[in-house]
Amino acid sequence: MSSVVICPILVTLAIRFLADRLRPDAAVRFLVLSLTAAAAACLVTIGAFGLKAIAELPVVGAYFHFSDRIVRADTAHEPWVSWLSVALCAVAAAGIARVWWVHRVETAAVRHFTGRSASPASSASSAFSAGGRVVLIDDDRAAAFAVPDGRVVVTTGMRAALDDTQYAALLAHEDAHLRGRHHRLILLTRLAAAVHPAFRLLTRRIDYLVERAADEQAAVRVHDRRAVARAIGAAALVSSGAAGLRMAPAAGDLRRAGAVPRRVASLLSPLRVWSPLLLMAPIGVALFDLAWTAECVWDLGELLYAAQL
């Protein structure tokens, strides 16, 4: 059960250690990929043991013409493992369904928000958006966020609170979310957290890393790290009373973990450069996890083949 106990913990520890020690724009994809691979391996492993539990039932053995006694004998010393896996599969399935439902609800909320009276942004800064698709929403609340369909939405309240330089930096930040498909990385992280409780420790860390990646890419676009830092600080201050949308430099980050001050401090400091070889730690564990899972599935196939009557 290394794919369920040992490897997820090792991946979690590796990602928590490396999240603040690598270039965020370079590291976020590899770390989320490692996390997703480890979650997939865990899910397949408990699924395989759950299938074995079903195969232990006499009625199933009689229907498919194999010996249920041979199947049960394989884990005779730990008879609880297979049925525990069934329970874990049910919990994981419920968690995945909940994450997907929340994702659909949030998507519908964004569509409702963007369906209000809106107009294309006329500022020259809109060149920073994907295809110039910046949409201004007539709303006094300060909010800005990237929509997965390729639009950057900014409220009039946010636009009025920022000068042109800060606005350009904000658009570059949101455009970086679109170019990096960061909404997919966040969704994958939450799905992984639904599979294994250890991965829940990483959701806020990945959220922060995604924002840092967008910050650094925005700094490259506007050629000024301090301008991006000022834009983040100004946007966070004026949006502190707003509802806070996930892709915005949101007030929620300020309340939960002080992420905005950390982002600003990182932009005001020289960018640290660490060896990308450090990424081999979580990637290596994830690959080992997948290999172990493949062996588990192969062993299950051999067991069912040997149990045939």
GROMACS .gro file of N, CA and C in nm, residues 18-19 21-34 182 185 209-210 212-214 216-217 271-279 282-283:
model
  108
   18LEU      N    1   0.972   2.251  -0.157
   18LEU     CA    2   1.021   2.313  -0.280
   18LEU      C    3   0.939   2.434  -0.324
   19ALA      N    4   0.817   2.449  -0.274
   19ALA     CA    5   0.728   2.553  -0.327
   19ALA      C    6   0.788   2.693  -0.320
   21ARG      N    7   1.117   2.753  -0.298
   21ARG     CA    8   1.259   2.745  -0.328
   21ARG      C    9   1.290   2.734  -0.476
   22LEU      N   10   1.190   2.745  -0.560
   22LEU     CA   11   1.209   2.735  -0.705
   22LEU      C   12   1.138   2.851  -0.773
   23ARG      N   13   1.178   2.879  -0.895
   23ARG     CA   14   1.106   2.980  -0.972
   23ARG      C   15   0.962   2.935  -0.987
   24PRO      N   16   0.866   3.013  -0.938
   24PRO     CA   17   0.727   2.965  -0.939
   24PRO      C   18   0.672   2.938  -1.078
   25ASP      N   19   0.708   3.021  -1.176
   25ASP     CA   20   0.655   3.000  -1.310
   25ASP      C   21   0.708   2.872  -1.372
   26ALA      N   22   0.827   2.828  -1.330
   26ALA     CA   23   0.885   2.705  -1.384
   26ALA      C   24   0.842   2.582  -1.304
   27ALA      N   25   0.816   2.603  -1.175
   27ALA     CA   26   0.793   2.488  -1.087
   27ALA      C   27   0.648   2.446  -1.078
   28VAL      N   28   0.554   2.539  -1.095
   28VAL     CA   29   0.415   2.508  -1.062
   28VAL      C   30   0.360   2.393  -1.145
   29ARG      N   31   0.391   2.388  -1.274
   29ARG     CA   32   0.339   2.280  -1.357
   29ARG      C   33   0.395   2.144  -1.315
   30PHE      N   34   0.525   2.139  -1.288
   30PHE     CA   35   0.586   2.011  -1.251
   30PHE      C   36   0.537   1.964  -1.115
   31LEU      N   37   0.517   2.057  -1.022
   31LEU     CA   38   0.470   2.017  -0.890
   31LEU      C   39   0.326   1.967  -0.896
   32VAL      N   40   0.240   2.036  -0.972
   32VAL     CA   41   0.102   1.991  -0.985
   32VAL      C   42   0.097   1.859  -1.062
   33LEU      N   43   0.183   1.843  -1.162
   33LEU     CA   44   0.189   1.716  -1.235
   33LEU      C   45   0.227   1.602  -1.142
   34SER      N   46   0.326   1.624  -1.055
   34SER     CA   47   0.366   1.522  -0.959
   34SER      C   48   0.252   1.490  -0.864
  182HIS      N   49  -0.399   2.831  -1.559
  182HIS     CA   50  -0.387   2.810  -1.415
  182HIS      C   51  -0.515   2.756  -1.353
  185LEU      N   52  -0.477   2.390  -1.334
  185LEU     CA   53  -0.386   2.346  -1.228
  185LEU      C   54  -0.455   2.348  -1.092
  209LEU      N   55   0.141   2.948  -0.512
  209LEU     CA   56   0.242   2.931  -0.615
  209LEU      C   57   0.189   2.973  -0.751
  210VAL      N   58   0.061   2.946  -0.778
  210VAL     CA   59   0.000   2.990  -0.904
  210VAL      C   60   0.000   3.143  -0.913
  212ARG      N   61   0.202   3.345  -0.757
  212ARG     CA   62   0.342   3.389  -0.772
  212ARG      C   63   0.389   3.370  -0.916
  213ALA      N   64   0.347   3.261  -0.978
  213ALA     CA   65   0.384   3.239  -1.119
  213ALA      C   66   0.329   3.350  -1.207
  214ALA      N   67   0.203   3.387  -1.183
  214ALA     CA   68   0.143   3.496  -1.261
  214ALA      C   69   0.213   3.629  -1.232
  216GLU      N   70   0.532   3.675  -1.154
  216GLU     CA   71   0.663   3.680  -1.220
  216GLU      C   72   0.646   3.697  -1.371
  217GLN      N   73   0.546   3.632  -1.428
  217GLN     CA   74   0.524   3.648  -1.572
  217GLN      C   75   0.477   3.789  -1.605
  271LEU      N   76   1.499   3.778  -0.748
  271LEU     CA   77   1.444   3.646  -0.772
  271LEU      C   78   1.550   3.540  -0.746
  272ARG      N   79   1.521   3.450  -0.653
  272ARG     CA   80   1.616   3.343  -0.622
  272ARG      C   81   1.615   3.237  -0.731
  273VAL      N   82   1.731   3.189  -0.763
  273VAL     CA   83   1.743   3.086  -0.867
  273VAL      C   84   1.798   2.960  -0.802
  274TRP      N   85   1.716   2.855  -0.803
  274TRP     CA   86   1.756   2.725  -0.751
  274TRP      C   87   1.765   2.627  -0.867
  275SER      N   88   1.843   2.524  -0.846
  275SER     CA   89   1.861   2.425  -0.951
  275SER      C   90   1.729   2.354  -0.981
  276PRO      N   91   1.691   2.346  -1.109
  276PRO     CA   92   1.568   2.272  -1.144
  276PRO      C   93   1.578   2.124  -1.114
  277LEU      N   94   1.700   2.076  -1.086
  277LEU     CA   95   1.716   1.935  -1.051
  277LEU      C   96   1.641   1.899  -0.923
  278LEU      N   97   1.610   2.002  -0.841
  278LEU     CA   98   1.534   1.975  -0.720
  278LEU      C   99   1.395   1.920  -0.752
  279LEU      N  100   1.346   1.951  -0.872
  279LEU     CA  101   1.215   1.900  -0.912
  279LEU      C  102   1.214   1.749  -0.928
  282PRO      N  103   1.003   1.533  -0.621
  282PRO     CA  104   0.862   1.492  -0.632
  282PRO      C  105   0.832   1.414  -0.759
  283ILE      N  106   0.898   1.449  -0.869
  283ILE     CA  107   0.873   1.376  -0.994
  283ILE      C  108   0.917   1.231  -0.980
   0.00000   0.00000   0.00000
